[in-house]
Short mmCIF file of C-alpha atoms and ligand atoms in Angstrom, two decimals:
data_model
loop_
_atom_site.label_atom_id
_atom_site.label_comp_id
_atom_site.label_asym_id
_atom_site.label_seq_id
_atom_site.Cartn_x
_atom_site.Cartn_y
_atom_site.Cartn_z
CA MET A 1 -9.39 13.12 26.37
CA LYS A 2 -11.08 9.72 26.68
CA TYR A 3 -9.10 6.58 25.89
CA PHE A 4 -10.47 3.06 25.41
CA ALA A 5 -8.54 -0.12 24.68
CA PRO A 6 -11.13 -2.79 23.80
CA GLU A 7 -10.19 -6.44 23.35
CA SER A 8 -12.63 -7.32 20.58
CA ALA A 9 -13.47 -5.80 17.22
CA ALA A 10 -17.18 -5.78 18.09
CA GLU A 11 -16.48 -3.73 21.21
CA ALA A 12 -14.29 -1.31 19.22
CA VAL A 13 -17.07 -0.81 16.66
CA GLU A 14 -19.63 -0.21 19.44
CA LEU A 15 -17.37 2.42 21.01
CA LEU A 16 -16.95 4.18 17.66
CA GLN A 17 -20.69 4.06 17.06
CA ALA A 18 -21.56 5.38 20.53
CA ARG A 19 -19.07 8.25 20.45
CA PRO A 20 -19.29 10.29 17.25
CA GLY A 21 -15.94 11.89 16.47
CA ALA A 22 -13.97 9.11 18.18
CA GLY A 23 -10.85 8.01 16.32
CA VAL A 24 -9.09 4.66 15.96
CA VAL A 25 -5.41 4.36 16.83
CA ALA A 26 -3.40 1.29 15.82
CA GLY A 27 0.39 1.82 15.87
CA GLY A 28 0.00 5.61 16.13
CA THR A 29 2.90 6.28 13.73
CA ASP A 30 0.68 8.53 11.60
CA LEU A 31 -2.01 9.71 14.02
CA VAL A 32 0.09 10.41 17.10
CA VAL A 33 3.27 11.49 15.30
CA THR A 34 1.26 14.01 13.22
CA ALA A 35 -0.48 15.42 16.31
CA ARG A 36 2.81 15.71 18.21
CA GLY A 37 4.35 17.47 15.23
CA GLY A 38 1.67 20.17 15.39
CA GLY A 39 -0.53 18.70 12.64
CA ARG A 40 -4.13 17.55 13.02
CA PRO A 41 -4.83 17.23 16.78
CA LEU A 42 -5.83 13.88 18.28
CA PRO A 43 -9.57 13.20 18.48
CA ALA A 44 -11.16 13.82 21.89
CA THR A 45 -11.90 10.09 22.16
CA LEU A 46 -9.37 7.47 21.14
CA VAL A 47 -10.22 3.81 20.54
CA ALA A 48 -6.89 1.96 20.65
CA ILE A 49 -7.10 -1.40 18.88
CA HIS A 50 -3.68 -2.87 19.68
CA ARG A 51 -5.24 -5.38 22.15
CA VAL A 52 -7.70 -6.78 19.60
CA ALA A 53 -6.03 -10.13 18.86
CA GLU A 54 -8.47 -11.03 16.07
CA LEU A 55 -7.16 -8.05 14.04
CA ASP A 56 -3.60 -9.30 14.37
CA GLN A 57 -3.93 -12.56 12.48
CA GLN A 58 -2.51 -13.65 9.15
CA ARG A 59 -3.90 -16.70 7.43
CA ARG A 60 -3.60 -18.43 4.08
CA THR A 61 -6.88 -19.38 2.44
CA ALA A 62 -7.68 -21.51 -0.61
CA ASP A 63 -7.53 -18.41 -2.79
CA GLY A 64 -4.96 -16.11 -1.20
CA ILE A 65 -3.96 -14.51 2.08
CA VAL A 66 -5.88 -12.55 4.70
CA LEU A 67 -3.82 -10.01 6.63
CA GLY A 68 -5.43 -8.61 9.79
CA ALA A 69 -5.46 -4.82 10.00
CA LEU A 70 -2.82 -4.90 12.76
CA THR A 71 -0.31 -6.80 10.62
CA THR A 72 2.88 -4.77 10.85
CA HIS A 73 5.13 -3.85 7.95
CA ALA A 74 7.90 -5.80 9.71
CA TRP A 75 5.76 -8.97 9.58
CA ILE A 76 5.07 -8.45 5.88
CA GLU A 77 8.68 -7.75 4.91
CA ARG A 78 9.85 -10.88 6.77
CA SER A 79 7.20 -13.26 5.41
CA GLU A 80 8.76 -15.58 2.81
CA ASP A 81 5.27 -16.29 1.52
CA VAL A 82 4.46 -12.63 0.89
CA ARG A 83 7.90 -11.95 -0.55
CA SER A 84 7.59 -14.72 -3.11
CA ARG A 85 3.89 -14.47 -4.06
CA TRP A 86 2.92 -10.86 -3.35
CA SER A 87 6.35 -9.32 -3.92
CA ALA A 88 5.11 -5.77 -4.59
CA LEU A 89 3.56 -5.61 -1.12
CA ALA A 90 6.71 -6.98 0.54
CA ASP A 91 8.80 -4.43 -1.41
CA ALA A 92 6.61 -1.59 -0.13
CA SER A 93 6.52 -2.69 3.52
CA ALA A 94 10.30 -3.13 3.55
CA MET A 95 10.75 0.52 2.46
CA ILE A 96 8.58 2.15 5.10
CA GLY A 97 10.28 4.47 7.60
CA SER A 98 12.81 2.76 9.86
CA PRO A 99 12.83 -0.65 11.59
CA ALA A 100 11.01 0.98 14.53
CA THR A 101 8.33 2.41 12.22
CA ARG A 102 7.89 -0.95 10.51
CA HIS A 103 7.52 -2.83 13.79
CA THR A 104 4.88 -0.38 15.06
CA GLY A 105 3.11 0.82 11.90
CA THR A 106 0.34 -1.39 10.55
CA LEU A 107 -1.06 -2.25 7.14
CA GLY A 108 -4.51 -1.09 8.27
CA GLY A 109 -3.13 2.25 9.48
CA ASN A 110 -1.24 2.81 6.23
CA LEU A 111 -4.42 2.30 4.19
CA MET A 112 -6.83 4.17 6.45
CA ASN A 113 -4.50 7.16 6.75
CA ALA A 114 -5.12 7.44 3.00
CA SER A 115 -2.06 9.45 2.10
CA PRO A 116 -1.56 9.64 -1.69
CA ALA A 117 2.09 8.77 -0.88
CA MET A 118 1.32 5.62 1.15
CA ASP A 119 3.59 2.84 0.02
CA THR A 120 1.21 -0.13 0.30
CA GLY A 121 -1.63 1.41 -1.76
CA SER A 122 -0.34 0.84 -5.29
CA PRO A 123 0.93 -2.70 -4.55
CA LEU A 124 -2.50 -3.62 -3.15
CA LEU A 125 -4.16 -2.14 -6.24
CA VAL A 126 -2.08 -4.20 -8.69
CA LEU A 127 -2.55 -7.30 -6.53
CA ASP A 128 -6.34 -6.81 -6.70
CA ALA A 129 -6.72 -6.65 -2.92
CA SER A 130 -9.92 -5.91 -1.04
CA VAL A 131 -10.64 -4.82 2.51
CA GLU A 132 -13.09 -6.05 5.13
CA LEU A 133 -14.85 -3.18 6.88
CA ARG A 134 -16.55 -3.99 10.18
CA GLY A 135 -19.55 -1.98 11.28
CA THR A 136 -22.46 -2.53 13.62
CA GLY A 137 -24.33 -4.20 10.72
CA GLY A 138 -21.59 -6.79 10.11
CA ILE A 139 -18.72 -7.04 7.63
CA ARG A 140 -18.69 -5.65 4.09
CA THR A 141 -15.91 -6.22 1.59
CA ILE A 142 -14.85 -3.62 -1.00
CA GLY A 143 -11.88 -3.28 -3.35
CA VAL A 144 -8.97 -1.08 -2.27
CA GLU A 145 -9.77 1.16 -5.26
CA GLU A 146 -13.24 1.77 -3.80
CA LEU A 147 -11.83 2.49 -0.34
CA LEU A 148 -9.51 5.35 -1.31
CA ALA A 149 -11.48 8.58 -1.77
CA GLY A 150 -8.86 11.37 -1.64
CA PRO A 151 -5.98 12.71 0.44
CA GLY A 152 -6.71 11.60 4.02
CA ARG A 153 -10.18 10.34 3.05
CA THR A 154 -11.67 6.87 2.66
CA THR A 155 -15.18 5.70 1.86
CA ALA A 156 -15.40 3.87 5.21
CA ALA A 157 -18.09 5.20 7.55
CA PRO A 158 -16.75 6.97 10.68
CA ALA A 159 -17.80 4.03 12.88
CA GLU A 160 -16.35 1.36 10.58
CA LEU A 161 -13.18 -0.46 11.46
CA LEU A 162 -10.84 -1.91 8.88
CA GLY A 163 -10.67 -5.56 9.93
CA ALA A 164 -8.48 -7.22 7.33
CA VAL A 165 -6.96 -6.97 3.86
CA ARG A 166 -7.60 -9.89 1.50
CA VAL A 167 -5.06 -10.45 -1.26
CA PRO A 168 -5.89 -13.09 -3.89
CA GLU A 169 -3.41 -15.74 -5.01
CA PRO A 170 -1.62 -14.51 -8.13
CA ALA A 171 -2.09 -16.64 -11.25
CA PRO A 172 0.91 -18.84 -12.16
CA GLY A 173 3.50 -16.91 -14.17
CA THR A 174 2.82 -13.62 -12.35
CA GLY A 175 5.51 -11.35 -10.92
CA SER A 176 5.00 -8.05 -9.14
CA ALA A 177 7.17 -5.19 -7.89
CA TYR A 178 7.04 -1.78 -6.23
CA VAL A 179 9.68 0.85 -6.92
CA ARG A 180 9.91 4.39 -5.58
CA LEU A 181 11.80 7.57 -6.26
CA GLU A 182 12.99 8.86 -2.92
CA HIS A 183 15.33 11.43 -1.42
CA ARG A 184 16.79 8.67 0.74
CA ARG A 185 15.71 5.17 1.85
CA ALA A 186 15.06 5.58 5.58
CA MET A 187 12.57 7.92 7.24
CA GLU A 188 11.32 9.41 3.98
CA ILE A 189 8.22 8.94 1.89
CA ALA A 190 7.87 8.45 -1.85
CA VAL A 191 8.40 11.34 -4.25
CA VAL A 192 6.87 9.05 -6.92
CA GLY A 193 6.10 5.34 -6.60
CA ALA A 194 4.87 2.69 -9.00
CA ALA A 195 3.68 -0.89 -8.65
CA ALA A 196 3.29 -3.40 -11.44
CA ALA A 197 2.04 -6.97 -11.75
CA ILE A 198 2.81 -8.83 -14.96
CA ARG A 199 1.75 -12.29 -16.03
CA LEU A 200 3.72 -14.00 -18.78
CA GLY A 201 2.38 -16.86 -20.90
CA PRO A 202 4.54 -19.91 -21.73
CA ASP A 203 5.73 -18.10 -24.87
CA GLY A 204 6.97 -15.10 -22.83
CA VAL A 205 4.16 -12.81 -23.99
CA ILE A 206 2.29 -10.59 -21.48
CA THR A 207 -1.16 -12.04 -20.77
CA SER A 208 -2.08 -9.73 -17.91
CA ALA A 209 -0.72 -6.39 -16.72
CA ARG A 210 -1.63 -4.08 -13.86
CA ILE A 211 0.03 -0.75 -13.11
CA ALA A 212 -0.60 1.75 -10.29
CA VAL A 213 1.17 4.94 -9.29
CA THR A 214 1.82 6.63 -5.93
CA ALA A 215 2.16 10.31 -4.95
CA VAL A 216 1.17 11.65 -8.36
CA ALA A 217 -2.61 11.95 -7.90
CA PRO A 218 -5.02 12.55 -4.98
CA VAL A 219 -5.11 8.76 -4.45
CA CYS A 220 -2.95 5.82 -5.49
CA LEU A 221 -4.15 5.28 -9.04
CA ARG A 222 -4.45 2.36 -11.44
CA ILE A 223 -3.76 3.10 -15.09
CA PRO A 224 -5.91 0.80 -17.26
CA ASP A 225 -4.90 2.41 -20.59
CA ALA A 226 -1.23 1.68 -19.98
CA GLU A 227 -2.07 -1.87 -18.85
CA ALA A 228 -4.15 -2.64 -21.96
CA GLY A 229 -1.36 -1.55 -24.33
CA LEU A 230 0.97 -4.24 -22.96
CA LEU A 231 -1.22 -7.27 -23.64
CA GLY A 232 0.17 -9.63 -26.26
CA LEU A 233 3.63 -7.98 -26.24
CA ARG A 234 6.93 -9.21 -24.91
CA PRO A 235 8.20 -7.15 -21.96
CA ASP A 236 11.01 -5.57 -23.96
CA PRO A 237 12.27 -2.03 -23.24
CA ASP A 238 10.22 -0.42 -26.06
CA ALA A 239 6.95 -1.96 -24.88
CA LEU A 240 7.59 -0.94 -21.26
CA ALA A 241 8.62 2.60 -22.24
CA THR A 242 5.47 3.01 -24.35
CA ALA A 243 3.26 1.88 -21.45
CA SER A 244 5.08 4.26 -19.11
CA HIS A 245 4.43 7.20 -21.39
CA VAL A 246 0.75 6.31 -21.58
CA ALA A 247 0.76 6.43 -17.78
CA LEU A 248 1.85 10.09 -17.89
CA ALA A 249 -1.49 11.14 -19.32
CA ALA A 250 -3.30 9.82 -16.24
CA VAL A 251 -1.28 11.45 -13.47
CA ARG A 252 -2.19 14.71 -11.72
CA PRO A 253 0.79 15.50 -9.48
CA ILE A 254 1.05 18.50 -7.17
CA THR A 255 4.01 20.63 -6.19
CA ASP A 256 5.04 20.28 -2.54
CA VAL A 257 8.17 20.37 -0.36
CA ARG A 258 9.48 17.15 -1.93
CA ALA A 259 9.20 17.94 -5.63
CA SER A 260 7.52 20.06 -8.27
CA ALA A 261 4.56 18.73 -10.22
CA ASP A 262 6.61 18.84 -13.45
CA TYR A 263 9.43 16.81 -11.93
CA ARG A 264 7.00 14.24 -10.54
CA ARG A 265 5.25 13.96 -13.91
CA SER A 266 8.45 13.38 -15.87
CA MET A 267 9.82 10.91 -13.30
CA THR A 268 6.61 8.88 -13.39
CA ALA A 269 7.73 7.35 -16.68
CA VAL A 270 11.07 6.27 -15.20
CA VAL A 271 9.54 4.76 -12.07
CA VAL A 272 6.77 2.92 -13.96
CA THR A 273 9.31 1.49 -16.43
CA ARG A 274 11.46 0.14 -13.60
CA ALA A 275 8.51 -1.38 -11.76
CA LEU A 276 7.33 -3.08 -14.96
CA ALA A 277 10.81 -4.38 -15.77
CA LEU A 278 11.29 -5.87 -12.30
CA ALA A 279 7.80 -7.39 -12.27
CA ALA A 280 8.51 -8.97 -15.68
CA ARG A 281 11.87 -10.35 -14.49
CA ARG A 282 10.17 -11.84 -11.45
CA ALA A 283 7.40 -13.29 -13.62
CA ALA A 284 10.09 -14.98 -15.70
CA GLY A 285 11.81 -16.28 -12.56
CA GLN A 286 14.88 -14.17 -13.32
CA ALA A 287 15.05 -11.83 -10.32
CA THR A 288 16.20 -13.15 -6.98
CA ASP A 289 18.63 -10.53 -5.83
CA ASP A 290 16.80 -7.28 -5.23
CA ARG A 291 14.54 -7.36 -2.15
CA PRO A 292 13.42 -4.67 -1.65
CA PRO A 293 14.41 -3.03 -4.92
CA ALA A 294 16.96 -0.24 -4.61
CA GLY A 295 15.24 3.12 -4.66
CA ILE A 296 15.77 5.67 -7.38
CA ARG A 297 17.51 8.56 -5.64
CA ARG A 298 16.61 12.12 -6.40
CA ALA A 299 19.71 14.21 -6.94
CA SER A 300 19.59 17.13 -4.49
C1 FAD B 401 9.35 8.27 10.79
C2 FAD B 401 8.21 7.78 9.94
C3 FAD B 401 8.47 7.31 8.68
C4 FAD B 401 7.41 6.87 7.86
N1 FAD B 401 7.69 6.40 6.62
C5 FAD B 401 6.68 5.98 5.83
C6 FAD B 401 6.96 5.49 4.53
O1 FAD B 401 8.11 5.40 4.10
N2 FAD B 401 5.90 5.08 3.76
C7 FAD B 401 4.62 5.14 4.22
O2 FAD B 401 3.70 4.75 3.49
N3 FAD B 401 4.33 5.59 5.47
C8 FAD B 401 5.32 6.01 6.27
N4 FAD B 401 5.05 6.48 7.53
C9 FAD B 401 3.65 6.56 7.97
C10 FAD B 401 3.17 5.40 8.90
O3 FAD B 401 4.23 4.79 9.58
C11 FAD B 401 2.42 4.32 8.11
O4 FAD B 401 1.36 4.91 7.37
C12 FAD B 401 1.84 3.25 9.05
O5 FAD B 401 1.47 2.12 8.30
C13 FAD B 401 0.61 3.73 9.83
O6 FAD B 401 0.14 2.67 10.64
P1 FAD B 401 -0.27 2.90 12.16
O7 FAD B 401 -0.77 1.61 12.66
O8 FAD B 401 0.82 3.54 12.92
O9 FAD B 401 -1.48 3.95 11.95
P2 FAD B 401 -2.11 4.96 13.03
O10 FAD B 401 -1.26 6.17 13.14
O11 FAD B 401 -2.49 4.26 14.27
O12 FAD B 401 -3.46 5.33 12.23
C14 FAD B 401 -3.41 6.01 10.98
C15 FAD B 401 -4.84 6.34 10.55
O13 FAD B 401 -5.57 5.16 10.25
C16 FAD B 401 -6.70 5.00 11.12
N5 FAD B 401 -6.74 3.56 11.44
C17 FAD B 401 -5.70 2.78 11.83
N6 FAD B 401 -6.08 1.50 11.89
C18 FAD B 401 -7.39 1.47 11.55
C19 FAD B 401 -8.35 0.43 11.44
N7 FAD B 401 -8.04 -0.86 11.65
N8 FAD B 401 -9.62 0.75 11.08
C20 FAD B 401 -9.95 2.06 10.84
N9 FAD B 401 -9.09 3.08 10.91
C21 FAD B 401 -7.82 2.79 11.27
C22 FAD B 401 -6.43 5.92 12.30
O14 FAD B 401 -7.64 6.37 12.88
C23 FAD B 401 -5.66 7.04 11.64
O15 FAD B 401 -6.53 7.94 11.01
C24 FAD B 401 6.08 6.93 8.36
C25 FAD B 401 5.83 7.41 9.65
C26 FAD B 401 6.89 7.83 10.44
C27 FAD B 401 6.58 8.35 11.83
#
């Protein structure tokens, strides 16, 4: 095996370009742990990016926040700024693995691993995030929705590096949340997850809604039909339950070791309702106590 640890993003991209089949490793909590567990073996050439300081920066801009690909889940869960403005993302990062996983695992790795059960995917979809992909031709920016192609697949070229995730400033009156159904909180991934972002007008009526679901389709999935049905309504239980049932028509869950497809489908409504309710409470300035939100436990 060949191992490189470049100190700049440009050098990392050149290495990937020059060595077809080379793989990036950031924290290694997916790539290395999977290989050690007998899953997909490590690539013959590894380009480790942990020394690339420019990928480990977080900065506020006039219109949002830019999180370098090496931003850890621990950084995100601790950031007061992210917790208050981009709450769904902070919820998700705070749920991942264990403290050790969150201090090692990165936002870039979570996205590029492209698991349908990744926790940050749906929050980034409802927060309208985009990613910067760095290749030999420069940087291109695409939406997270465009990046995710299927289980373990992205639309990034093999020699492209994820450089940063850009998350726009939410409009005033917006609240967001991520909730997951889980067997237990630590060291376990979502059985079903849902993220929601709700904007309330001064009269308490929903003026914008975004919903995305996790682990119930080949990719984290936005549900525009359910979002559209909420506009102009107050976030009362009937409205949220109706939107959640619309969401059921869009999901395509599979049966695996964690749950059957039928169970996942029926629980989608519960998880979406809870994410919407918490996002609406946050939008109204009424939720201060639940960070991250308690998970919904699956009875075993
Ligand atoms: C015990 C345990 C518990 C976990 N729990 C959860 C959980 O609850 N929720 C969850 O979502 N995940 C969970 N995970 C998975 C993992 O921790 C996260 O997905 C983490 O964010 C991966 O980041 P990483 O930096 O370790 O990625 P790595 O393993 O380094 O890389 C993952 C993939 O992304 C690619 N990659 C990484 N960075 C880049 C980049 N900048 N550009 C291009 N490609 C890149 C790699 O080539 C690889 O294919 C868990 C893992 C473990 C071991």
